Amino acid sequence: MRASGTFTVDAWEPETPYDQRDGVDLGHTTLRKTFAGDMTATSEVHMTSVVVPATQSAAYVAIERVAGTLAGRGGSFVLQHSATADSSGQSLVVTVVPDTGTGELTGLTGSLLITKDGDQHTWSLDYTLD
């Protein structure tokens, strides 16, 4: 099955650097989102990132707990993000962590695609649900 919609970033705490040396910066930030469309939900994301200021290469990993309704079914689940970017392009993989679905979302598996056009974020979730 596929669900889709938009999301807004409601809060983005300033990134807190925790290790800056040898031209490589590591940091942590927390953000909160609201999803609309086939999923109405809110989430909190804890993101750890690395940036190489000289080349603008970067990467992040994050864990995001999403709570709300997906296709009319209530519950929560956790997403795992992994992204990299450099001068040759970027990649992002976001997957539902197995066995994290609760309530009517128990058994949820899948992957989420995020796209950004200007300030507009859209998402689509390809998923299966027992």
Coordinates of C-alpha atoms in Angstrom, one line a residue:
M1 CA 0.0 0.0 0.0
R2 CA 1.0 3.6 -0.4
A3 CA 0.2 6.7 1.6
S4 CA 1.3 10.2 0.9
G5 CA 0.9 13.8 2.0
T6 CA 2.9 16.8 3.3
F7 CA 4.6 17.7 6.5
T8 CA 5.7 20.9 8.2
V9 CA 8.6 21.3 10.5
D10 CA 7.1 23.0 13.6
A11 CA 10.3 23.3 15.7
W12 CA 14.0 22.9 14.9
E13 CA 16.3 23.4 17.8
P14 CA 19.6 24.9 16.9
E15 CA 22.2 22.3 16.2
T16 CA 24.5 21.6 19.2
P17 CA 28.0 20.9 18.2
Y18 CA 29.7 18.2 20.3
D19 CA 32.9 17.5 18.4
Q20 CA 34.6 20.0 16.1
R21 CA 38.1 19.2 15.0
D22 CA 40.3 18.4 12.0
G23 CA 37.8 20.2 9.7
V24 CA 34.9 17.9 10.6
D25 CA 31.9 19.0 12.7
L26 CA 29.6 16.7 14.6
G27 CA 26.3 17.9 16.1
H28 CA 22.9 17.0 17.4
T29 CA 19.5 18.6 17.0
T30 CA 15.9 17.8 17.7
L31 CA 13.0 18.7 15.5
R32 CA 9.2 18.3 15.6
K33 CA 6.9 17.7 12.6
T34 CA 3.3 17.6 11.8
F35 CA 2.1 15.2 9.0
A36 CA -1.0 15.8 6.8
G37 CA -2.6 13.7 4.1
D38 CA -3.1 9.9 4.3
M39 CA -1.3 10.1 7.7
T40 CA -2.3 12.7 10.3
A41 CA 0.4 12.6 12.9
T42 CA 3.1 14.4 14.9
S43 CA 6.7 13.3 15.4
E44 CA 9.9 14.1 17.3
V45 CA 13.2 13.5 15.5
H46 CA 16.6 13.2 17.2
M47 CA 19.3 13.8 14.6
T48 CA 23.1 13.4 14.7
S49 CA 24.9 15.0 11.8
V50 CA 28.4 15.5 10.4
V51 CA 29.5 18.4 8.2
V52 CA 32.8 19.0 6.4
P53 CA 32.6 22.8 6.1
A54 CA 35.4 23.0 3.5
T55 CA 33.6 20.8 1.0
Q56 CA 30.0 20.9 2.2
S57 CA 29.9 17.1 2.4
A58 CA 27.5 16.0 5.1
A59 CA 25.6 13.1 6.5
Y60 CA 23.0 12.5 9.2
V61 CA 21.3 9.6 11.0
A62 CA 18.1 10.1 13.0
I63 CA 15.4 8.3 14.9
E64 CA 11.9 9.6 14.6
R65 CA 8.8 8.5 16.6
V66 CA 5.6 9.1 14.7
A67 CA 2.2 9.1 16.5
G68 CA -1.2 9.5 14.9
T69 CA -3.3 7.8 12.3
L70 CA -2.3 6.1 9.0
A71 CA -5.1 5.4 6.6
G72 CA -7.5 5.7 9.6
R73 CA -5.6 3.4 11.9
G74 CA -4.2 4.8 15.1
G75 CA -0.9 4.1 16.8
S76 CA 2.7 4.9 16.6
F77 CA 5.9 3.7 14.9
V78 CA 9.6 4.6 14.6
L79 CA 11.5 5.7 11.5
Q80 CA 15.2 5.4 11.0
H81 CA 16.9 8.0 8.7
S82 CA 20.3 7.7 7.0
A83 CA 21.5 10.4 4.6
T84 CA 24.6 11.5 2.8
A85 CA 25.4 14.4 0.5
D86 CA 28.5 15.6 -1.4
S87 CA 29.4 17.3 -4.6
S88 CA 28.2 14.3 -6.6
G89 CA 24.7 14.2 -5.1
Q90 CA 22.7 13.0 -2.2
S91 CA 20.9 10.0 -0.9
L92 CA 18.3 9.4 1.8
V93 CA 16.9 6.2 3.2
V94 CA 14.1 6.2 5.7
T95 CA 12.7 2.9 6.9
V96 CA 10.1 1.8 9.5
V97 CA 12.0 0.1 12.3
P98 CA 10.7 -3.5 12.6
D99 CA 8.4 -4.3 15.5
T100 CA 7.9 -0.6 16.5
G101 CA 4.3 -0.3 15.4
T102 CA 1.8 0.1 18.2
G103 CA -2.0 0.0 18.5
E104 CA -3.7 -0.5 15.1
L105 CA -0.2 0.0 13.4
T106 CA 1.2 -3.1 15.0
G107 CA 3.1 -5.1 12.3
L108 CA 3.8 -2.0 10.1
T109 CA 6.8 -2.2 7.8
G110 CA 7.9 0.0 5.0
S111 CA 10.0 2.9 3.7
L112 CA 9.3 6.6 3.5
L113 CA 10.4 8.9 0.7
I114 CA 10.8 12.6 1.5
T115 CA 10.9 15.3 -1.2
K116 CA 11.4 19.0 -0.8
D117 CA 10.3 21.7 -3.3
G118 CA 11.2 25.1 -1.9
D119 CA 9.7 25.2 1.6
Q120 CA 7.2 22.4 0.8
H121 CA 8.0 18.9 2.1
T122 CA 6.1 15.9 0.7
W123 CA 6.2 12.3 1.8
S124 CA 5.1 9.0 0.5
L125 CA 5.1 5.8 2.5
D126 CA 5.2 2.4 0.8
Y127 CA 4.1 0.0 3.5
T128 CA 2.5 -3.3 4.5
L129 CA 0.3 -3.8 7.6
D130 CA -0.7 -7.1 9.1

